[in-house]
PDB file of C-alpha atoms in Angstrom:
ATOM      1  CA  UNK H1228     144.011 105.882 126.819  1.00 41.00           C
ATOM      2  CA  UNK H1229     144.665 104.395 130.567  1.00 43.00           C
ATOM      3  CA  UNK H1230     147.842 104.928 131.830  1.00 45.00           C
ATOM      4  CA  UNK H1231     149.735 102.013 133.369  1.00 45.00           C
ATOM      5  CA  UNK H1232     149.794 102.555 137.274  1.00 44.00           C
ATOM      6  CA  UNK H1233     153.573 103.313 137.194  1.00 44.00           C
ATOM      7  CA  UNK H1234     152.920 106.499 134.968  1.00 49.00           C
ATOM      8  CA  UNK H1235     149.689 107.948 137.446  1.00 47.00           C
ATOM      9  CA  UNK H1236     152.665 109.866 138.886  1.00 52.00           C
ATOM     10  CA  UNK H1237     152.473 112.161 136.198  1.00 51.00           C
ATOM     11  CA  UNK H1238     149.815 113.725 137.468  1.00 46.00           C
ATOM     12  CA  UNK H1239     151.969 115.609 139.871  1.00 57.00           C
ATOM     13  CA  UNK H1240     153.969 117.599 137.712  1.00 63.00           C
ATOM     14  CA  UNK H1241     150.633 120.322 136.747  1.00 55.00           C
ATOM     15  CA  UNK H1242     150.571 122.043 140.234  1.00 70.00           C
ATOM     16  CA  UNK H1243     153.824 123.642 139.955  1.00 74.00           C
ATOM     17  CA  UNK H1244     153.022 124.324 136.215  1.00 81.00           C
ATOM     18  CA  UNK H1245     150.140 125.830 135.896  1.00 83.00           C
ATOM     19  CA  UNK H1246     149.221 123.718 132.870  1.00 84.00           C
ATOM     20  CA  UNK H1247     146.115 121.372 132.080  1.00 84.00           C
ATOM     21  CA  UNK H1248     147.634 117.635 132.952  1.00 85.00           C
ATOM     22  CA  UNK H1249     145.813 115.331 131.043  1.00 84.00           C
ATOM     23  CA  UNK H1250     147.761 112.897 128.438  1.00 86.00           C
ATOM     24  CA  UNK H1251     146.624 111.066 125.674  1.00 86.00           C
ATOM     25  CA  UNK H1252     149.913 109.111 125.291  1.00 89.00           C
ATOM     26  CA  UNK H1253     153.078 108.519 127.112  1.00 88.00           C
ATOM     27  CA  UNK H1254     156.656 110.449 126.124  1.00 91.00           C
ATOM     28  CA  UNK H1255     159.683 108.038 126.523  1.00 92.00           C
ATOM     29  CA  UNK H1256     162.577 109.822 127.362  1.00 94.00           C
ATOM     30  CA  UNK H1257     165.752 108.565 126.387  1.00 95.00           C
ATOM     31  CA  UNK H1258     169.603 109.087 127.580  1.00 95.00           C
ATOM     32  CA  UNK H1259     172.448 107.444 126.298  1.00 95.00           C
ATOM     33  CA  UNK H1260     175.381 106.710 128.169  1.00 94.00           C
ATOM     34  CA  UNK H1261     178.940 106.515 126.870  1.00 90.00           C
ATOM     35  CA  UNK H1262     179.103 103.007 128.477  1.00 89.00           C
ATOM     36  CA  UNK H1263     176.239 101.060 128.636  1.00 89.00           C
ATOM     37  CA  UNK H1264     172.570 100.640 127.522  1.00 93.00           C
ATOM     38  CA  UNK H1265     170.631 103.759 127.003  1.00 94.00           C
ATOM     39  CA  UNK H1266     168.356 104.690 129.778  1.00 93.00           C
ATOM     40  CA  UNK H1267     164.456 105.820 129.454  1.00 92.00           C
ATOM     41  CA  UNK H1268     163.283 107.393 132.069  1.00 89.00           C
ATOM     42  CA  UNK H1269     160.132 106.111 134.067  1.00 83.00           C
ATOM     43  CA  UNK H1270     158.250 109.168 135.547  1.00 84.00           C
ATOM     44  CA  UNK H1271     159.969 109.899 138.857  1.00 85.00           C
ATOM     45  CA  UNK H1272     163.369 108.104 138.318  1.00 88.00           C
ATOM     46  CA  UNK H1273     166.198 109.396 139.989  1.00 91.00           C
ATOM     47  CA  UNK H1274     169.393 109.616 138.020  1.00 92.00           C
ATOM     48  CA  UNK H1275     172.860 110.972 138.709  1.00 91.00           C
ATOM     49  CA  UNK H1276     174.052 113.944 136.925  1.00 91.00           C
ATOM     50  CA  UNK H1277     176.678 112.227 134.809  1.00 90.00           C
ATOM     51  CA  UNK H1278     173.755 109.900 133.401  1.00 92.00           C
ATOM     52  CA  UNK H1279     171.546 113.171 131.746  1.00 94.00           C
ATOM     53  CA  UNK H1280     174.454 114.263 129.536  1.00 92.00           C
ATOM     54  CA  UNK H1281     172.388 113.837 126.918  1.00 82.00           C
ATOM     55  CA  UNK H1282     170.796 114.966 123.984  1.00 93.00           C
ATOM     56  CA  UNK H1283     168.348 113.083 124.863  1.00 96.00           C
ATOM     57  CA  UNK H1284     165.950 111.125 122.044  1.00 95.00           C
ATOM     58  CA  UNK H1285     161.823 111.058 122.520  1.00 95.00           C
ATOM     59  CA  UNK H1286     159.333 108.212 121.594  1.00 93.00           C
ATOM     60  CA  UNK H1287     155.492 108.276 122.320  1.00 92.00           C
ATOM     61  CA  UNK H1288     153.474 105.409 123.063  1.00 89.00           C
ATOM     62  CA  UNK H1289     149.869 106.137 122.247  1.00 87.00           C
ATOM     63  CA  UNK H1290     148.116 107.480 119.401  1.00 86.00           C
ATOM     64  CA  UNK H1291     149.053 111.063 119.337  1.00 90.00           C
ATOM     65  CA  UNK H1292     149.342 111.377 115.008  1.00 88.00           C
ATOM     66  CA  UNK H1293     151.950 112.539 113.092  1.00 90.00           C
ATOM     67  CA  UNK H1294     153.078 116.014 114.209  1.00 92.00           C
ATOM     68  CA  UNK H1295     154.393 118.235 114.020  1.00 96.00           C
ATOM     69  CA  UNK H1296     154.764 118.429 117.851  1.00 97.00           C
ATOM     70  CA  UNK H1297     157.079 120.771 120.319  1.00 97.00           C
ATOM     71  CA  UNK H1298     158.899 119.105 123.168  1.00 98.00           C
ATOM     72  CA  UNK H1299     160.250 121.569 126.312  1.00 97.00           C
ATOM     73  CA  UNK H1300     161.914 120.605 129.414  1.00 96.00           C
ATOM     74  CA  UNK H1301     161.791 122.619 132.400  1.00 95.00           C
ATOM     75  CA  UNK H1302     163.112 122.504 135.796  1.00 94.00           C
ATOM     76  CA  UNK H1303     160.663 123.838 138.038  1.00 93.00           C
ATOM     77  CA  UNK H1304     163.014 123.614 141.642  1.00 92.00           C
ATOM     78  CA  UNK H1305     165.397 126.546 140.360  1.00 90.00           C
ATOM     79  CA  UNK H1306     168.066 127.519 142.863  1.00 92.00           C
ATOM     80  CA  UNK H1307     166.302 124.915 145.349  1.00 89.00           C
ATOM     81  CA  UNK H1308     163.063 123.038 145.597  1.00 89.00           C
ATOM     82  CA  UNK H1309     162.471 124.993 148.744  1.00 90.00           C
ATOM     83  CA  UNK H1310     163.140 128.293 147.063  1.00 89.00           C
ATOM     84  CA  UNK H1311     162.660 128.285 143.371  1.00 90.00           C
ATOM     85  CA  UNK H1312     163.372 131.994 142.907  1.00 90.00           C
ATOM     86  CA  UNK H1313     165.117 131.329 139.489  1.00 89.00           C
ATOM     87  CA  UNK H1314     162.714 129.031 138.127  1.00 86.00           C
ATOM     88  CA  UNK H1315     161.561 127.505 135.986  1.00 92.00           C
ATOM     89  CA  UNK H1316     164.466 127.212 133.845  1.00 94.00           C
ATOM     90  CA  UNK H1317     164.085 126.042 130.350  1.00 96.00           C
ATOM     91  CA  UNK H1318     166.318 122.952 129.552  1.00 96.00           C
ATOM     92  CA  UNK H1319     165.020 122.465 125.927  1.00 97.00           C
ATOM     93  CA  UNK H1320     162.538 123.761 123.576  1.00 97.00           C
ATOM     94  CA  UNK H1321     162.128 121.638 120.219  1.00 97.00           C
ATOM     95  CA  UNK H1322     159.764 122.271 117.165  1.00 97.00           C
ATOM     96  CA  UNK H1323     159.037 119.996 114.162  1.00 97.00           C
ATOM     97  CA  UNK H1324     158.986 116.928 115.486  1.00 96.00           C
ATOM     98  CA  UNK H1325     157.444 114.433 113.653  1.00 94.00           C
ATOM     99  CA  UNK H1326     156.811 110.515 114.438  1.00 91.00           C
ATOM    100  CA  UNK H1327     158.601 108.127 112.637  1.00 84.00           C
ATOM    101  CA  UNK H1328     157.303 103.990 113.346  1.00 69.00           C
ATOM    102  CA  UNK H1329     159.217 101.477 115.753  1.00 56.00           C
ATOM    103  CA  UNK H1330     156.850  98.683 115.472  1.00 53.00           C
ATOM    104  CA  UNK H1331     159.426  96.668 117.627  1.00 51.00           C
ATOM    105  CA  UNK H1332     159.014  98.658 120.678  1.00 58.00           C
ATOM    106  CA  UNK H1333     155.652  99.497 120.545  1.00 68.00           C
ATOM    107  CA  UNK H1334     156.665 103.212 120.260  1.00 77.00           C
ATOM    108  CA  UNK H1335     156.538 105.922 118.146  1.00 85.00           C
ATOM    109  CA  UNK H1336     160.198 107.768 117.556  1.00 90.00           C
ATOM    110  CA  UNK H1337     160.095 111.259 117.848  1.00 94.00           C
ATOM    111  CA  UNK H1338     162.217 112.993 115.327  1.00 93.00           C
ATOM    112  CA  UNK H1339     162.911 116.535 114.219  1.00 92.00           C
ATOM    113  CA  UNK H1340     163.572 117.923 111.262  1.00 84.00           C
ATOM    114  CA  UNK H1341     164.937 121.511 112.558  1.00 93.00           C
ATOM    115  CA  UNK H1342     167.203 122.505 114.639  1.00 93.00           C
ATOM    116  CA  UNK H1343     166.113 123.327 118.106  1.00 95.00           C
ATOM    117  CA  UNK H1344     165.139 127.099 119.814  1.00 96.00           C
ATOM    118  CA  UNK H1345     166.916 125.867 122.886  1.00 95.00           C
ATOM    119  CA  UNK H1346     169.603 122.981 122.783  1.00 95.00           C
ATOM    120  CA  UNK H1347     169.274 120.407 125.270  1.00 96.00           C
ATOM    121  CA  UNK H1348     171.005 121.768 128.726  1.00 95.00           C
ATOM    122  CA  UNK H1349     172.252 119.018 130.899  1.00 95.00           C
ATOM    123  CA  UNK H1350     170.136 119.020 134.739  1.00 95.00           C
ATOM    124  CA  UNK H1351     173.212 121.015 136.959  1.00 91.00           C
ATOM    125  CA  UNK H1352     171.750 121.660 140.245  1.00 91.00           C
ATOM    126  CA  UNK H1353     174.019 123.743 142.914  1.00 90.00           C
ATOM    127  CA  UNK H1354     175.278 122.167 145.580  1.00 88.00           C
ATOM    128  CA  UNK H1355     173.723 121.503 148.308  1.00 87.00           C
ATOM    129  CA  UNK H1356     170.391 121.591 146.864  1.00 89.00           C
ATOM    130  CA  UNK H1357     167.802 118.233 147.158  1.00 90.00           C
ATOM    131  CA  UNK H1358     167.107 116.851 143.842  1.00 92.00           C
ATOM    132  CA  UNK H1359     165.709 118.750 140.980  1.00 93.00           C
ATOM    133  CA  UNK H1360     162.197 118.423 138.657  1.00 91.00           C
ATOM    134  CA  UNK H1361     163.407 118.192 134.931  1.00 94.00           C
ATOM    135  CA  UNK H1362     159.857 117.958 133.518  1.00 94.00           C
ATOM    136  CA  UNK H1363     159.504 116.992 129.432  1.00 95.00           C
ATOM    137  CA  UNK H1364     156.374 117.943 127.922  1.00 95.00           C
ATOM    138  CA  UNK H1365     154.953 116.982 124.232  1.00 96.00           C
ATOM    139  CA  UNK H1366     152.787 119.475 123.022  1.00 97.00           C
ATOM    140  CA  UNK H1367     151.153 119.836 119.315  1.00 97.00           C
ATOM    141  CA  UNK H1368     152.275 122.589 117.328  1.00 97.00           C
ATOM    142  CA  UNK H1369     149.892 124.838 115.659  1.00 97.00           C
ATOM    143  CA  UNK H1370     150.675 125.820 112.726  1.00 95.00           C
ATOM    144  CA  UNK H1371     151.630 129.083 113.770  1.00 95.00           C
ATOM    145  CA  UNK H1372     153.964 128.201 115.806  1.00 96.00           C
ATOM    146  CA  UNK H1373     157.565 128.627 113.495  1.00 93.00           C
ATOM    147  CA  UNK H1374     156.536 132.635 113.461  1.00 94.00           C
ATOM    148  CA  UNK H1375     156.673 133.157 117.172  1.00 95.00           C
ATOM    149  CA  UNK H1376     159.246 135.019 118.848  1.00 94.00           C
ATOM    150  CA  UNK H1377     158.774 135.025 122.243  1.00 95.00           C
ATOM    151  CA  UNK H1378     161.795 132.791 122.762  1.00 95.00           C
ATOM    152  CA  UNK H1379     164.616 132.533 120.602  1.00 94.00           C
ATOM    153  CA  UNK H1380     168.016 130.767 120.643  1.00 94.00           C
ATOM    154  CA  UNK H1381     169.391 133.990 122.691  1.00 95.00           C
ATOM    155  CA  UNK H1382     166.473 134.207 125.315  1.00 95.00           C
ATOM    156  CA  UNK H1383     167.364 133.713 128.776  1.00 95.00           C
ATOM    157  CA  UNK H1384     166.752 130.544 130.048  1.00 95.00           C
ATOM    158  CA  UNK H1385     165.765 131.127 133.278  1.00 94.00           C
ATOM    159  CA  UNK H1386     162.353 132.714 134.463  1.00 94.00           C
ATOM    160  CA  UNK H1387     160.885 130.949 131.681  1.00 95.00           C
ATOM    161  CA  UNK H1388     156.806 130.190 132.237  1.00 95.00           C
ATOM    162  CA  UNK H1389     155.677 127.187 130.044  1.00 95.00           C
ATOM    163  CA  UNK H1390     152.184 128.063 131.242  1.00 94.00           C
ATOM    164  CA  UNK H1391     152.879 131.319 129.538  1.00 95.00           C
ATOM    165  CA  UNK H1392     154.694 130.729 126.547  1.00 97.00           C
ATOM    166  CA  UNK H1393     151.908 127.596 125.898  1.00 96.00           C
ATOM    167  CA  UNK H1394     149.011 129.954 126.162  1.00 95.00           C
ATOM    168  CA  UNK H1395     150.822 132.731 124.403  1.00 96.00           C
ATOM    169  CA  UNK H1396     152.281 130.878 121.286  1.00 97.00           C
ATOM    170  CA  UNK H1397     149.048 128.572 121.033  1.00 96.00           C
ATOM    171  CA  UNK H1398     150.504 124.818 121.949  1.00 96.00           C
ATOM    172  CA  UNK H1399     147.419 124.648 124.153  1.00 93.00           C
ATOM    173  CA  UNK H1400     147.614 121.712 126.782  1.00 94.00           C
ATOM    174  CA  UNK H1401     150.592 118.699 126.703  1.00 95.00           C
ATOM    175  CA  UNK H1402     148.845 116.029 125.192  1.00 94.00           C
ATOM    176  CA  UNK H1403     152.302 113.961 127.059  1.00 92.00           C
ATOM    177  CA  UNK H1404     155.017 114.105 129.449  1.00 91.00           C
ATOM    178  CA  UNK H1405     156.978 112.280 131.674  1.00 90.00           C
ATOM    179  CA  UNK H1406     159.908 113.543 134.807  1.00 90.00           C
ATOM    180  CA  UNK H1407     163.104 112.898 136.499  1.00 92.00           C
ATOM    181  CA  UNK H1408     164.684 114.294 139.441  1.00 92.00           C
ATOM    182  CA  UNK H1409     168.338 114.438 139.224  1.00 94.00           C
ATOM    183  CA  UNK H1410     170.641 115.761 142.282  1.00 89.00           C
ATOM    184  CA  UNK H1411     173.884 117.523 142.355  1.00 84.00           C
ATOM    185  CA  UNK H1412     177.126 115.780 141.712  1.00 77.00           C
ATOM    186  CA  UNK H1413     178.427 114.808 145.250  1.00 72.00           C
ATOM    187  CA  UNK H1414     181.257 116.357 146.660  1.00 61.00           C
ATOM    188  CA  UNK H1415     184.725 114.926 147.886  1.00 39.00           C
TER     189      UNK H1415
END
């Protein structure tokens, strides 16, 4: 599959990573907002704080099967871009997802069927700090993977490697991802 030029900036996100970067499909994100339409992200967007309350929903577009599939979010820039000493965080690790068909969009709807390892933990950079990496990567999920129990709803949540955990628990490369920066809340 050829990525549409908007998405080639999805190639950046590897370097910090340490992971194999090569997608076979593209992972919507999706926000909703109290007020409002939803909002998808498109790899790079910048969105306020208040807009990533989240849980967010996931969609693929591409032909990527029909799962089961683990999605995790990291934020690589942990204190500060310039000194991520306490990062990567892990903003949300998700097994057993399957696809489910939205023939209107063009998309595949992401939806799982257990609960998650790690719930969904809305981007809160300090102040003071530029804009943060929230990263969101699709990966398939071996068959293995329920067993593992290197991370568990009580594990920390910072000084997490995906690299690590990916190799470790066998999800192998993200077959797709997508990213948004998101800065702190201003101040009065």
């Amino acid at each position: 599959m050829s990525l549409p030029p908007r998405n080639k900036s999805l190639y950046q996100i590897p370097t910090d990573l340490f992971i194999n970067f090569n997608p076979k499909a593209l992972l919507e994100v999706t926000f909703p907002q109290p007020t409002g339409e939803p909002i998808t992200l498109h790899a790079g967007i910048q969105l306020p704080r208040n807009a990533t309350a989240g849980p967010p929903t996931f969609s693929a577009i591409g032909d990527i099967g029909m799962g089961p599939f683990v999605i995790a979010t990291v934020d690589p820039d942990a204190p500060t871009p310039q000194d991520p000493t306490n990062a990567q965080i892990r903003h949300f690790l998700g097994p057993n997802y399957f696809t489910e068909s939205s023939p209107a969009r063009g998309a595949e709807a992401l939806v799982n069927r257990t609960a998650a390892i790690s719930e969904f933990r809305q981007p809160t950079p300090p102040a003071g700090s530029d804009p943060h990496r929230y990263i969101f990567l699709l990966f398939n999920q071996p068959t293995e993977f329920n067993g593992q129990t290197l991370v568990t709803p009580t594990t920390p949540t910072n000084l997490f490697n995906i690299s690590a955990f990916a190799a470790a628990t066998g999800l192998g490369d993200p077959i797709a991802g997508t990213f948004m920066l998101v800065g702190p809340d201003p101040t009065a």
